Structures are given as C-alpha cells and as structure tokens.
PDB file of C-alpha atoms in Angstrom:
ATOM      1  CA  UNK A   1      30.388   5.798  21.834  1.00 29.00           C
ATOM      2  CA  UNK A   2      26.621   6.366  22.154  1.00 35.00           C
ATOM      3  CA  UNK A   3      26.987   9.736  20.434  1.00 34.00           C
ATOM      4  CA  UNK A   4      28.757   8.147  17.458  1.00 33.00           C
ATOM      5  CA  UNK A   5      26.026   5.530  17.120  1.00 37.00           C
ATOM      6  CA  UNK A   6      23.285   8.131  17.414  1.00 39.00           C
ATOM      7  CA  UNK A   7      24.886  10.210  14.668  1.00 35.00           C
ATOM      8  CA  UNK A   8      25.084   7.153  12.461  1.00 38.00           C
ATOM      9  CA  UNK A   9      21.430   6.313  13.112  1.00 38.00           C
ATOM     10  CA  UNK A  10      20.202   9.824  12.387  1.00 40.00           C
ATOM     11  CA  UNK A  11      21.569   9.814   8.860  1.00 41.00           C
ATOM     12  CA  UNK A  12      21.471   6.213   7.816  1.00 40.00           C
ATOM     13  CA  UNK A  13      17.958   5.775   6.531  1.00 39.00           C
ATOM     14  CA  UNK A  14      18.981   6.216   2.917  1.00 40.00           C
ATOM     15  CA  UNK A  15      21.893   3.821   3.278  1.00 41.00           C
ATOM     16  CA  UNK A  16      19.706   1.256   5.006  1.00 42.00           C
ATOM     17  CA  UNK A  17      17.133   1.082   2.239  1.00 45.00           C
ATOM     18  CA  UNK A  18      17.289  -2.125   0.225  1.00 45.00           C
ATOM     19  CA  UNK A  19      19.334  -1.644  -2.905  1.00 47.00           C
ATOM     20  CA  UNK A  20      17.959  -2.923  -6.207  1.00 47.00           C
ATOM     21  CA  UNK A  21      19.347  -6.326  -6.994  1.00 49.00           C
ATOM     22  CA  UNK A  22      21.517  -6.365 -10.117  1.00 47.00           C
ATOM     23  CA  UNK A  23      20.082  -8.368 -12.968  1.00 47.00           C
ATOM     24  CA  UNK A  24      21.802  -9.979 -15.889  1.00 46.00           C
ATOM     25  CA  UNK A  25      21.453  -8.290 -19.255  1.00 52.00           C
ATOM     26  CA  UNK A  26      18.335  -9.629 -20.982  1.00 71.00           C
ATOM     27  CA  UNK A  27      15.433  -8.589 -23.137  1.00 86.00           C
ATOM     28  CA  UNK A  28      12.501  -6.922 -21.360  1.00 92.00           C
ATOM     29  CA  UNK A  29       9.673  -9.308 -20.514  1.00 94.00           C
ATOM     30  CA  UNK A  30       6.203  -8.237 -21.700  1.00 96.00           C
ATOM     31  CA  UNK A  31       3.770  -7.690 -18.853  1.00 96.00           C
ATOM     32  CA  UNK A  32       1.068 -10.323 -18.403  1.00 95.00           C
ATOM     33  CA  UNK A  33      -2.424  -9.336 -19.462  1.00 96.00           C
ATOM     34  CA  UNK A  34      -4.453  -7.323 -16.983  1.00 97.00           C
ATOM     35  CA  UNK A  35      -6.945  -9.649 -15.268  1.00 96.00           C
ATOM     36  CA  UNK A  36     -10.048  -7.617 -14.509  1.00 93.00           C
ATOM     37  CA  UNK A  37     -11.619 -10.415 -12.442  1.00 95.00           C
ATOM     38  CA  UNK A  38      -8.589 -10.806 -10.185  1.00 97.00           C
ATOM     39  CA  UNK A  39      -8.456  -9.209  -6.761  1.00 98.00           C
ATOM     40  CA  UNK A  40      -7.360  -5.557  -7.161  1.00 98.00           C
ATOM     41  CA  UNK A  41      -3.950  -6.000  -5.533  1.00 98.00           C
ATOM     42  CA  UNK A  42      -3.259  -8.916  -7.853  1.00 98.00           C
ATOM     43  CA  UNK A  43      -4.620  -7.245 -10.981  1.00 98.00           C
ATOM     44  CA  UNK A  44      -2.552  -4.082 -10.576  1.00 98.00           C
ATOM     45  CA  UNK A  45       0.742  -6.015 -10.508  1.00 98.00           C
ATOM     46  CA  UNK A  46       0.564  -6.250 -14.310  1.00 98.00           C
ATOM     47  CA  UNK A  47       0.737  -2.439 -14.529  1.00 98.00           C
ATOM     48  CA  UNK A  48       3.399  -1.535 -11.955  1.00 98.00           C
ATOM     49  CA  UNK A  49       7.037  -1.223 -13.126  1.00 98.00           C
ATOM     50  CA  UNK A  50       9.597  -3.286 -11.247  1.00 97.00           C
ATOM     51  CA  UNK A  51      11.397  -0.107 -10.157  1.00 97.00           C
ATOM     52  CA  UNK A  52       8.503   0.712  -7.802  1.00 98.00           C
ATOM     53  CA  UNK A  53       9.290   0.054  -4.147  1.00 98.00           C
ATOM     54  CA  UNK A  54       5.853   0.396  -2.521  1.00 98.00           C
ATOM     55  CA  UNK A  55       2.322  -0.237  -3.821  1.00 98.00           C
ATOM     56  CA  UNK A  56      -0.879   0.650  -1.990  1.00 98.00           C
ATOM     57  CA  UNK A  57      -4.281  -0.586  -3.111  1.00 98.00           C
ATOM     58  CA  UNK A  58      -7.657   0.494  -1.736  1.00 98.00           C
ATOM     59  CA  UNK A  59     -10.677  -1.563  -2.784  1.00 98.00           C
ATOM     60  CA  UNK A  60     -13.523   0.931  -2.556  1.00 98.00           C
ATOM     61  CA  UNK A  61     -16.060  -1.666  -3.674  1.00 98.00           C
ATOM     62  CA  UNK A  62     -15.105  -3.915  -0.763  1.00 98.00           C
ATOM     63  CA  UNK A  63     -15.249  -0.990   1.678  1.00 98.00           C
ATOM     64  CA  UNK A  64     -18.711  -0.048   0.374  1.00 98.00           C
ATOM     65  CA  UNK A  65     -19.861  -3.600   1.063  1.00 98.00           C
ATOM     66  CA  UNK A  66     -18.442  -3.514   4.583  1.00 97.00           C
ATOM     67  CA  UNK A  67     -20.148  -0.190   5.290  1.00 98.00           C
ATOM     68  CA  UNK A  68     -23.492  -1.333   3.932  1.00 97.00           C
ATOM     69  CA  UNK A  69     -23.619   0.676   0.683  1.00 98.00           C
ATOM     70  CA  UNK A  70     -22.558  -1.787  -2.038  1.00 98.00           C
ATOM     71  CA  UNK A  71     -24.456  -0.004  -4.826  1.00 98.00           C
ATOM     72  CA  UNK A  72     -23.156   3.511  -4.122  1.00 98.00           C
ATOM     73  CA  UNK A  73     -22.211   5.583  -7.214  1.00 98.00           C
ATOM     74  CA  UNK A  74     -22.196   9.236  -8.230  1.00 98.00           C
ATOM     75  CA  UNK A  75     -25.862   8.771  -9.127  1.00 97.00           C
ATOM     76  CA  UNK A  76     -26.781   7.958  -5.505  1.00 98.00           C
ATOM     77  CA  UNK A  77     -28.429  10.452  -3.188  1.00 98.00           C
ATOM     78  CA  UNK A  78     -26.090  13.131  -1.882  1.00 97.00           C
ATOM     79  CA  UNK A  79     -27.043  12.184   1.664  1.00 97.00           C
ATOM     80  CA  UNK A  80     -26.010   8.559   1.070  1.00 98.00           C
ATOM     81  CA  UNK A  81     -22.742   9.585  -0.490  1.00 98.00           C
ATOM     82  CA  UNK A  82     -21.924  11.979   2.366  1.00 98.00           C
ATOM     83  CA  UNK A  83     -22.858   9.373   4.971  1.00 98.00           C
ATOM     84  CA  UNK A  84     -20.533   6.838   3.354  1.00 98.00           C
ATOM     85  CA  UNK A  85     -17.519   9.132   3.464  1.00 98.00           C
ATOM     86  CA  UNK A  86     -18.221  10.118   7.049  1.00 98.00           C
ATOM     87  CA  UNK A  87     -18.220   6.454   8.070  1.00 98.00           C
ATOM     88  CA  UNK A  88     -15.246   5.648   5.857  1.00 98.00           C
ATOM     89  CA  UNK A  89     -13.073   8.178   7.702  1.00 98.00           C
ATOM     90  CA  UNK A  90     -13.931   6.570  11.051  1.00 98.00           C
ATOM     91  CA  UNK A  91     -14.147   2.888  10.188  1.00 98.00           C
ATOM     92  CA  UNK A  92     -12.226   1.896   7.054  1.00 98.00           C
ATOM     93  CA  UNK A  93      -8.548   0.918   6.606  1.00 98.00           C
ATOM     94  CA  UNK A  94      -8.240   2.935   3.379  1.00 98.00           C
ATOM     95  CA  UNK A  95      -4.672   3.528   2.175  1.00 98.00           C
ATOM     96  CA  UNK A  96      -5.821   6.424  -0.029  1.00 98.00           C
ATOM     97  CA  UNK A  97      -8.030   9.440   0.555  1.00 97.00           C
ATOM     98  CA  UNK A  98      -9.799   8.962  -2.744  1.00 98.00           C
ATOM     99  CA  UNK A  99      -7.854  10.487  -5.602  1.00 98.00           C
ATOM    100  CA  UNK A 100     -10.823  12.241  -7.214  1.00 98.00           C
ATOM    101  CA  UNK A 101     -12.456  13.590  -4.067  1.00 98.00           C
ATOM    102  CA  UNK A 102     -10.728  16.977  -4.037  1.00 97.00           C
ATOM    103  CA  UNK A 103     -12.225  17.682  -7.460  1.00 97.00           C
ATOM    104  CA  UNK A 104     -15.494  15.776  -7.033  1.00 97.00           C
ATOM    105  CA  UNK A 105     -17.727  18.829  -7.428  1.00 97.00           C
ATOM    106  CA  UNK A 106     -16.202  19.867 -10.750  1.00 98.00           C
ATOM    107  CA  UNK A 107     -16.049  16.297 -12.035  1.00 98.00           C
ATOM    108  CA  UNK A 108     -19.732  15.776 -11.193  1.00 98.00           C
ATOM    109  CA  UNK A 109     -21.047  19.070 -12.570  1.00 98.00           C
ATOM    110  CA  UNK A 110     -18.995  19.134 -15.760  1.00 98.00           C
ATOM    111  CA  UNK A 111     -18.342  15.465 -16.521  1.00 98.00           C
ATOM    112  CA  UNK A 112     -20.840  13.338 -14.580  1.00 98.00           C
ATOM    113  CA  UNK A 113     -18.532  11.144 -12.518  1.00 98.00           C
ATOM    114  CA  UNK A 114     -16.926  11.236  -9.058  1.00 98.00           C
ATOM    115  CA  UNK A 115     -14.807   9.189  -6.679  1.00 98.00           C
ATOM    116  CA  UNK A 116     -17.944   7.139  -6.000  1.00 98.00           C
ATOM    117  CA  UNK A 117     -17.525   5.639  -9.485  1.00 98.00           C
ATOM    118  CA  UNK A 118     -14.058   4.249  -8.663  1.00 98.00           C
ATOM    119  CA  UNK A 119     -14.118   0.510  -7.885  1.00 98.00           C
ATOM    120  CA  UNK A 120     -10.529   0.514  -6.621  1.00 98.00           C
ATOM    121  CA  UNK A 121      -7.409   2.635  -6.796  1.00 98.00           C
ATOM    122  CA  UNK A 122      -3.715   1.864  -6.548  1.00 98.00           C
ATOM    123  CA  UNK A 123      -0.676   4.089  -6.081  1.00 98.00           C
ATOM    124  CA  UNK A 124       3.018   3.300  -6.272  1.00 98.00           C
ATOM    125  CA  UNK A 125       6.332   5.076  -6.011  1.00 97.00           C
ATOM    126  CA  UNK A 126      10.011   4.453  -6.580  1.00 93.00           C
ATOM    127  CA  UNK A 127      13.149   5.946  -8.122  1.00 93.00           C
ATOM    128  CA  UNK A 128      11.447   6.298 -11.514  1.00 91.00           C
ATOM    129  CA  UNK A 129       8.609   8.345 -10.058  1.00 95.00           C
ATOM    130  CA  UNK A 130       5.029   7.761  -8.900  1.00 97.00           C
ATOM    131  CA  UNK A 131       2.144   6.119 -10.683  1.00 98.00           C
ATOM    132  CA  UNK A 132      -1.482   5.254 -10.178  1.00 98.00           C
ATOM    133  CA  UNK A 133      -4.360   3.202 -11.524  1.00 98.00           C
ATOM    134  CA  UNK A 134      -8.074   3.865 -11.033  1.00 98.00           C
ATOM    135  CA  UNK A 135     -10.492   1.108 -11.930  1.00 98.00           C
ATOM    136  CA  UNK A 136     -13.829   2.720 -12.862  1.00 98.00           C
ATOM    137  CA  UNK A 137     -17.185   0.981 -12.632  1.00 98.00           C
ATOM    138  CA  UNK A 138     -17.813  -1.049 -15.805  1.00 97.00           C
ATOM    139  CA  UNK A 139     -20.999   0.770 -16.841  1.00 97.00           C
ATOM    140  CA  UNK A 140     -19.523   4.286 -16.604  1.00 98.00           C
ATOM    141  CA  UNK A 141     -19.375   6.257 -19.859  1.00 98.00           C
ATOM    142  CA  UNK A 142     -15.669   6.923 -20.473  1.00 98.00           C
ATOM    143  CA  UNK A 143     -16.122   9.756 -22.957  1.00 98.00           C
ATOM    144  CA  UNK A 144     -16.486  12.421 -20.204  1.00 98.00           C
ATOM    145  CA  UNK A 145     -13.474  10.935 -18.416  1.00 98.00           C
ATOM    146  CA  UNK A 146     -11.397  11.319 -21.562  1.00 98.00           C
ATOM    147  CA  UNK A 147     -12.638  14.876 -21.942  1.00 98.00           C
ATOM    148  CA  UNK A 148     -11.645  15.757 -18.370  1.00 98.00           C
ATOM    149  CA  UNK A 149      -8.151  14.406 -19.009  1.00 98.00           C
ATOM    150  CA  UNK A 150      -7.867  16.186 -22.332  1.00 98.00           C
ATOM    151  CA  UNK A 151      -8.882  19.456 -20.660  1.00 98.00           C
ATOM    152  CA  UNK A 152      -6.373  18.929 -17.857  1.00 98.00           C
ATOM    153  CA  UNK A 153      -8.877  18.908 -15.017  1.00 98.00           C
ATOM    154  CA  UNK A 154      -8.008  17.779 -11.519  1.00 97.00           C
ATOM    155  CA  UNK A 155      -6.035  14.828 -10.254  1.00 97.00           C
ATOM    156  CA  UNK A 156      -6.242  12.767 -13.451  1.00 98.00           C
ATOM    157  CA  UNK A 157      -4.950  15.543 -15.711  1.00 98.00           C
ATOM    158  CA  UNK A 158      -1.807  13.467 -16.363  1.00 97.00           C
ATOM    159  CA  UNK A 159      -3.705  10.203 -16.837  1.00 98.00           C
ATOM    160  CA  UNK A 160      -4.720   8.137 -19.820  1.00 98.00           C
ATOM    161  CA  UNK A 161      -7.689   5.854 -20.326  1.00 98.00           C
ATOM    162  CA  UNK A 162      -7.366   2.146 -21.022  1.00 98.00           C
ATOM    163  CA  UNK A 163     -10.897   1.623 -22.268  1.00 98.00           C
ATOM    164  CA  UNK A 164     -10.800  -2.167 -22.520  1.00 97.00           C
ATOM    165  CA  UNK A 165     -10.153  -2.448 -18.793  1.00 98.00           C
ATOM    166  CA  UNK A 166     -12.018   0.683 -17.651  1.00 98.00           C
ATOM    167  CA  UNK A 167      -8.835   2.107 -16.176  1.00 98.00           C
ATOM    168  CA  UNK A 168      -7.317   5.547 -15.782  1.00 98.00           C
ATOM    169  CA  UNK A 169      -3.554   5.165 -15.323  1.00 98.00           C
ATOM    170  CA  UNK A 170      -0.283   7.039 -15.088  1.00 98.00           C
ATOM    171  CA  UNK A 171       3.262   5.746 -14.714  1.00 98.00           C
ATOM    172  CA  UNK A 172       2.516   2.185 -15.803  1.00 98.00           C
ATOM    173  CA  UNK A 173       4.777  -0.202 -17.684  1.00 97.00           C
ATOM    174  CA  UNK A 174       4.135  -2.695 -20.452  1.00 96.00           C
ATOM    175  CA  UNK A 175       7.322  -4.653 -19.705  1.00 97.00           C
ATOM    176  CA  UNK A 176       9.085  -5.877 -16.563  1.00 97.00           C
ATOM    177  CA  UNK A 177       6.251  -5.375 -14.102  1.00 98.00           C
ATOM    178  CA  UNK A 178       5.737  -6.768 -10.624  1.00 98.00           C
ATOM    179  CA  UNK A 179       3.582  -9.485 -12.192  1.00 98.00           C
ATOM    180  CA  UNK A 180       6.668 -10.704 -14.066  1.00 97.00           C
ATOM    181  CA  UNK A 181       8.394 -11.493 -10.769  1.00 96.00           C
ATOM    182  CA  UNK A 182       7.844 -14.751  -8.938  1.00 94.00           C
ATOM    183  CA  UNK A 183       6.117 -14.692  -5.587  1.00 94.00           C
ATOM    184  CA  UNK A 184       4.089 -11.483  -5.526  1.00 97.00           C
ATOM    185  CA  UNK A 185       0.859 -12.935  -6.921  1.00 96.00           C
ATOM    186  CA  UNK A 186       0.826 -15.569  -4.171  1.00 94.00           C
ATOM    187  CA  UNK A 187       0.816 -12.813  -1.532  1.00 97.00           C
ATOM    188  CA  UNK A 188      -2.175 -10.841  -2.833  1.00 97.00           C
ATOM    189  CA  UNK A 189      -4.714 -13.291  -4.228  1.00 93.00           C
ATOM    190  CA  UNK A 190      -7.052 -13.084  -1.192  1.00 95.00           C
ATOM    191  CA  UNK A 191      -9.790 -10.421  -0.922  1.00 96.00           C
ATOM    192  CA  UNK A 192      -8.882  -7.319   1.110  1.00 98.00           C
ATOM    193  CA  UNK A 193     -10.294  -3.873   1.759  1.00 98.00           C
ATOM    194  CA  UNK A 194      -6.786  -2.453   1.326  1.00 98.00           C
ATOM    195  CA  UNK A 195      -3.336  -3.871   0.642  1.00 98.00           C
ATOM    196  CA  UNK A 196       0.194  -2.549   1.241  1.00 98.00           C
ATOM    197  CA  UNK A 197       3.049  -4.161  -0.716  1.00 98.00           C
ATOM    198  CA  UNK A 198       6.678  -3.358  -0.146  1.00 98.00           C
ATOM    199  CA  UNK A 199      10.010  -4.605  -1.442  1.00 97.00           C
ATOM    200  CA  UNK A 200      12.608  -5.584   1.111  1.00 96.00           C
ATOM    201  CA  UNK A 201      12.701  -4.771   4.792  1.00 96.00           C
ATOM    202  CA  UNK A 202      11.999  -1.461   6.534  1.00 95.00           C
ATOM    203  CA  UNK A 203      15.015   0.394   7.962  1.00 92.00           C
ATOM    204  CA  UNK A 204      14.972   0.646  11.755  1.00 91.00           C
ATOM    205  CA  UNK A 205      14.841   4.452  11.720  1.00 90.00           C
ATOM    206  CA  UNK A 206      11.818   4.487   9.397  1.00 93.00           C
ATOM    207  CA  UNK A 207      10.002   1.813  11.417  1.00 94.00           C
ATOM    208  CA  UNK A 208      10.254   4.086  14.452  1.00 94.00           C
ATOM    209  CA  UNK A 209       8.140   6.706  12.699  1.00 92.00           C
ATOM    210  CA  UNK A 210       8.581  10.464  12.402  1.00 91.00           C
ATOM    211  CA  UNK A 211       8.592  10.925  16.175  1.00 87.00           C
ATOM    212  CA  UNK A 212      11.281   8.330  16.818  1.00 87.00           C
ATOM    213  CA  UNK A 213      14.396   9.591  18.572  1.00 86.00           C
ATOM    214  CA  UNK A 214      18.024   8.496  18.599  1.00 84.00           C
ATOM    215  CA  UNK A 215      17.341   6.979  22.008  1.00 87.00           C
ATOM    216  CA  UNK A 216      14.482   4.963  20.480  1.00 89.00           C
ATOM    217  CA  UNK A 217      16.798   3.746  17.734  1.00 85.00           C
ATOM    218  CA  UNK A 218      19.390   2.635  20.254  1.00 86.00           C
ATOM    219  CA  UNK A 219      16.707   0.790  22.189  1.00 88.00           C
ATOM    220  CA  UNK A 220      15.361  -0.818  19.004  1.00 89.00           C
ATOM    221  CA  UNK A 221      18.777  -2.192  18.137  1.00 83.00           C
ATOM    222  CA  UNK A 222      18.816  -3.979  21.494  1.00 87.00           C
ATOM    223  CA  UNK A 223      15.598  -5.859  20.788  1.00 88.00           C
ATOM    224  CA  UNK A 224      15.975  -6.661  17.075  1.00 89.00           C
ATOM    225  CA  UNK A 225      17.152 -10.291  16.876  1.00 87.00           C
ATOM    226  CA  UNK A 226      19.198 -11.904  14.119  1.00 89.00           C
ATOM    227  CA  UNK A 227      16.525 -11.881  11.423  1.00 93.00           C
ATOM    228  CA  UNK A 228      16.620 -13.477   7.995  1.00 94.00           C
ATOM    229  CA  UNK A 229      16.604 -11.299   4.898  1.00 94.00           C
ATOM    230  CA  UNK A 230      13.133 -10.126   3.901  1.00 96.00           C
ATOM    231  CA  UNK A 231      12.673  -9.814   0.118  1.00 96.00           C
ATOM    232  CA  UNK A 232       9.234  -8.233   0.527  1.00 97.00           C
ATOM    233  CA  UNK A 233       5.801  -8.584   2.086  1.00 98.00           C
ATOM    234  CA  UNK A 234       2.108  -7.820   1.668  1.00 98.00           C
ATOM    235  CA  UNK A 235      -0.154  -6.475   4.401  1.00 98.00           C
ATOM    236  CA  UNK A 236      -3.859  -6.922   3.698  1.00 98.00           C
ATOM    237  CA  UNK A 237      -6.735  -5.456   5.718  1.00 98.00           C
ATOM    238  CA  UNK A 238     -10.069  -7.178   6.214  1.00 97.00           C
ATOM    239  CA  UNK A 239     -12.978  -6.465   8.548  1.00 95.00           C
ATOM    240  CA  UNK A 240     -11.097  -5.280  11.680  1.00 97.00           C
ATOM    241  CA  UNK A 241      -8.217  -7.642  10.992  1.00 98.00           C
ATOM    242  CA  UNK A 242      -4.933  -7.595   9.107  1.00 98.00           C
ATOM    243  CA  UNK A 243      -2.831 -10.343   7.558  1.00 98.00           C
ATOM    244  CA  UNK A 244       0.847 -10.098   6.710  1.00 98.00           C
ATOM    245  CA  UNK A 245       1.985 -12.480   3.994  1.00 98.00           C
ATOM    246  CA  UNK A 246       5.576 -13.459   3.282  1.00 97.00           C
ATOM    247  CA  UNK A 247       7.084 -16.520   1.659  1.00 95.00           C
ATOM    248  CA  UNK A 248       6.148 -19.722   3.557  1.00 95.00           C
ATOM    249  CA  UNK A 249       8.611 -21.708   5.630  1.00 94.00           C
ATOM    250  CA  UNK A 250      10.580 -18.786   7.101  1.00 94.00           C
ATOM    251  CA  UNK A 251      12.384 -19.420  10.386  1.00 94.00           C
ATOM    252  CA  UNK A 252      12.035 -15.905  11.809  1.00 95.00           C
ATOM    253  CA  UNK A 253       8.260 -15.349  11.713  1.00 96.00           C
ATOM    254  CA  UNK A 254       7.821 -15.639  15.478  1.00 96.00           C
ATOM    255  CA  UNK A 255      10.812 -13.364  16.102  1.00 96.00           C
ATOM    256  CA  UNK A 256       9.293 -10.764  13.793  1.00 96.00           C
ATOM    257  CA  UNK A 257       5.880 -11.153  15.419  1.00 97.00           C
ATOM    258  CA  UNK A 258       7.248 -10.648  18.943  1.00 96.00           C
ATOM    259  CA  UNK A 259       9.214  -7.524  18.051  1.00 94.00           C
ATOM    260  CA  UNK A 260       6.073  -5.451  18.635  1.00 93.00           C
ATOM    261  CA  UNK A 261       6.067  -6.505  22.295  1.00 93.00           C
ATOM    262  CA  UNK A 262       9.347  -4.664  22.882  1.00 91.00           C
ATOM    263  CA  UNK A 263       9.232  -1.933  20.225  1.00 94.00           C
ATOM    264  CA  UNK A 264      10.171   1.431  21.797  1.00 93.00           C
ATOM    265  CA  UNK A 265       7.522   3.378  19.843  1.00 92.00           C
ATOM    266  CA  UNK A 266       3.975   2.292  20.816  1.00 93.00           C
ATOM    267  CA  UNK A 267       1.960   3.244  17.716  1.00 95.00           C
ATOM    268  CA  UNK A 268       2.068  -0.192  16.092  1.00 96.00           C
ATOM    269  CA  UNK A 269       1.054  -2.006  19.256  1.00 96.00           C
ATOM    270  CA  UNK A 270      -1.883   0.323  19.738  1.00 96.00           C
ATOM    271  CA  UNK A 271      -3.166  -0.288  16.202  1.00 97.00           C
ATOM    272  CA  UNK A 272      -2.371  -3.995  15.715  1.00 98.00           C
ATOM    273  CA  UNK A 273      -3.441  -6.344  18.517  1.00 97.00           C
ATOM    274  CA  UNK A 274      -3.349 -10.049  19.407  1.00 96.00           C
ATOM    275  CA  UNK A 275      -0.700 -11.077  16.888  1.00 97.00           C
ATOM    276  CA  UNK A 276      -0.398 -14.706  15.799  1.00 98.00           C
ATOM    277  CA  UNK A 277       1.959 -16.422  13.354  1.00 97.00           C
ATOM    278  CA  UNK A 278       1.746 -19.416  11.018  1.00 97.00           C
ATOM    279  CA  UNK A 279       5.233 -19.945   9.550  1.00 96.00           C
ATOM    280  CA  UNK A 280       4.107 -22.892   7.416  1.00 95.00           C
ATOM    281  CA  UNK A 281       1.883 -20.586   5.355  1.00 95.00           C
ATOM    282  CA  UNK A 282       3.988 -17.437   5.775  1.00 96.00           C
ATOM    283  CA  UNK A 283       1.298 -15.438   7.571  1.00 97.00           C
ATOM    284  CA  UNK A 284       1.074 -13.139  10.576  1.00 98.00           C
ATOM    285  CA  UNK A 285      -2.373 -12.098  11.748  1.00 98.00           C
ATOM    286  CA  UNK A 286      -3.631  -9.222  13.898  1.00 98.00           C
ATOM    287  CA  UNK A 287      -6.847  -7.796  15.273  1.00 98.00           C
ATOM    288  CA  UNK A 288      -7.384  -4.200  14.152  1.00 98.00           C
ATOM    289  CA  UNK A 289      -9.781  -2.372  16.502  1.00 98.00           C
ATOM    290  CA  UNK A 290      -9.204   1.010  14.817  1.00 98.00           C
ATOM    291  CA  UNK A 291      -8.757   0.472  11.050  1.00 98.00           C
ATOM    292  CA  UNK A 292      -8.001   4.122  10.130  1.00 98.00           C
ATOM    293  CA  UNK A 293      -5.272   4.247  12.800  1.00 98.00           C
ATOM    294  CA  UNK A 294      -3.768   0.997  11.511  1.00 98.00           C
ATOM    295  CA  UNK A 295      -3.814   2.360   7.960  1.00 98.00           C
ATOM    296  CA  UNK A 296      -2.028   5.545   9.078  1.00 98.00           C
ATOM    297  CA  UNK A 297       0.662   3.548  10.896  1.00 98.00           C
ATOM    298  CA  UNK A 298       1.120   1.419   7.787  1.00 98.00           C
ATOM    299  CA  UNK A 299       1.524   4.396   5.472  1.00 98.00           C
ATOM    300  CA  UNK A 300       4.296   5.725   7.743  1.00 97.00           C
ATOM    301  CA  UNK A 301       6.116   2.392   7.548  1.00 97.00           C
ATOM    302  CA  UNK A 302       5.917   1.884  11.339  1.00 97.00           C
ATOM    303  CA  UNK A 303       5.841  -1.892  10.975  1.00 98.00           C
ATOM    304  CA  UNK A 304       8.331  -3.625  13.308  1.00 96.00           C
ATOM    305  CA  UNK A 305       7.548  -7.097  11.920  1.00 97.00           C
ATOM    306  CA  UNK A 306       9.205  -6.005   8.652  1.00 97.00           C
ATOM    307  CA  UNK A 307      12.253  -4.288  10.118  1.00 95.00           C
ATOM    308  CA  UNK A 308      15.803  -4.779   8.844  1.00 93.00           C
ATOM    309  CA  UNK A 309      18.208  -6.311  11.343  1.00 83.00           C
ATOM    310  CA  UNK A 310      21.174  -4.152  10.467  1.00 70.00           C
ATOM    311  CA  UNK A 311      22.105  -0.545   9.943  1.00 57.00           C
ATOM    312  CA  UNK A 312      24.819   0.577   7.580  1.00 46.00           C
ATOM    313  CA  UNK A 313      26.714   3.235   9.514  1.00 44.00           C
ATOM    314  CA  UNK A 314      27.804   6.439   7.833  1.00 36.00           C
ATOM    315  CA  UNK A 315      31.181   8.083   8.380  1.00 39.00           C
ATOM    316  CA  UNK A 316      31.177  10.427  11.358  1.00 44.00           C
ATOM    317  CA  UNK A 317      32.035  13.986  10.239  1.00 47.00           C
ATOM    318  CA  UNK A 318      35.436  15.237  11.393  1.00 50.00           C
ATOM    319  CA  UNK A 319      37.132  18.612  11.511  1.00 44.00           C
TER     320      UNK A 319
END
C-alpha cells in the first residue's frame, strides 16, 4: 500500500497543480494604466497576463537603501558598485540575480548603462511563456537602451522600450492582466525589498523541495490538516522579516502557520523563524535571519504555509 502511494506521489506534481478556472465567454478587459508611483509589485500587475502563475519582483532601489547606497548608479565608483553587489549576495532577499549583470561590461562600455540603473525588475512565467519588466531610473537616456535592443545585445535582446514609463519589457499584455483581477492589488500595496506572488496552492511534492523523498511526502500527508482552498498569496520581504498576505478572515491561517513546526524537510524552518498569524488581516509574519537563504527557499516553492491539502493520484502502471 505504501509503495502504491509513493508511486502516486512521485508523479503527481503536474496533476496537483491548480488548474486554470474556466471563465465565461466575454470581451477582453483593457489593462489598467501603469502606475509609476505605485509599489513595484503593485505597478507590475498591469503588465502581467492572467495566464502567468508566478510573479517575482525585486526592488533594487529599496535594497540599495537598506544597504546604505541609495544613490548608486552606473556612474558611481567601481569600488562602490562592487561593494554593493558583494553585500547584496550576503544580505539581501533578492528574487533575481540582476538581469543585466551578466552583460554589464558590454552594456557599460558600448551603451552607458548597467544593472545599477535598474530601479526594480519583475519576472513571471506560465503556460504562455515567460516575461519580464525592468524599470530604469527616470533620468537615464533611453536611446542607448533602444540601440542595444535593436542590435540584439545581451539579456534584453528580445525586449522593447516603453519610454513613457521608462520600462524595458517582454511578454506583457495590454488586456486581461493580473491588475484586472480582484484581490491582488490589496496583497502588494506595502513596500517590500522583494515580493513573490503565486496563484493557488503549492503541491505537497513541490513544497518538499528538490531533495524531498517519497518518505517525506508520506510524512507530510500525515501532518497536513484539512485546509481551505487557497486562491493565491503574496510573500513580501522587508528588513530581515517576511510577510505573507492572503485574503482576510480565513479560518485556516493558524493551521497553515503551524505546518512548518512538523514539516519533514527543514529548509523552511531554518530560513523563516518565529511565525505569527493575524487572520483578521490575512497576514502571517516571520523573522528572516538569513535573507538570501529565505529567498532561495521561496524560489524553490518550499513554502509549507501555502501547501495544497490533497494530492490527485495517478494510475499505477500495470503489466
């Protein structure tokens, strides 16, 4: 019996993923206008197609403030720029490595800009493919950026410039975006160094991480209580803290919070400490002693508070 369940667990991650909810036939809804003064995770919602399943946002401006270099740009001293990135790797909860960094030398020498001119960046993915948005500092000359794109250089070779908003984007939508859906804006209006947004719950197998075993999955099923459906959540990182936001008034917030105490894989508990819950506001809060570790755990989806409470078994092969 255990063997049958283990086989089902090992191949069920695809089946366990939330399926898109069917919608009635209707005309596409135009995306709301991009709000440049909004918090980055809120602003980017107007660009992301509804087919996307996960969005990550890294606010480089906020991280620069936290690390004591708020005015850093590509025009800063090389020593200051290097020192920032050394500290960032050890201290910041960034959910991106910096999209331009691999090509920084060429971008600087030939075009006069680098990753240090990016205020924030967002990435998303889903069945219709990946996308991104880079918000560049408002006083940056965009003509060299356009030239780099036109010449097919580096990570933004497939991008396009939206000059009015100082954006470089790819894979965006002008209709039926996340901003058209109720609820998301309420989850991301607070400042954050980085934000992770995800539709639905996380399948048990994924929440165990790449090193999770069938035995871990069996153990996880023993501790996962009868949870309510989770339509989605936002996880925002501040200065050595993290806040999970879901819709207010849920009845399972404490159950989700306490899952980490019994989770068979320890990575989450090592990265997120001292959890508290406030169901009335739909928030879970954690101390984050090692922000880069917490960011890595998040990117792997090892988040037991967001786990699904069921697994759709697959047929066991015969013959």
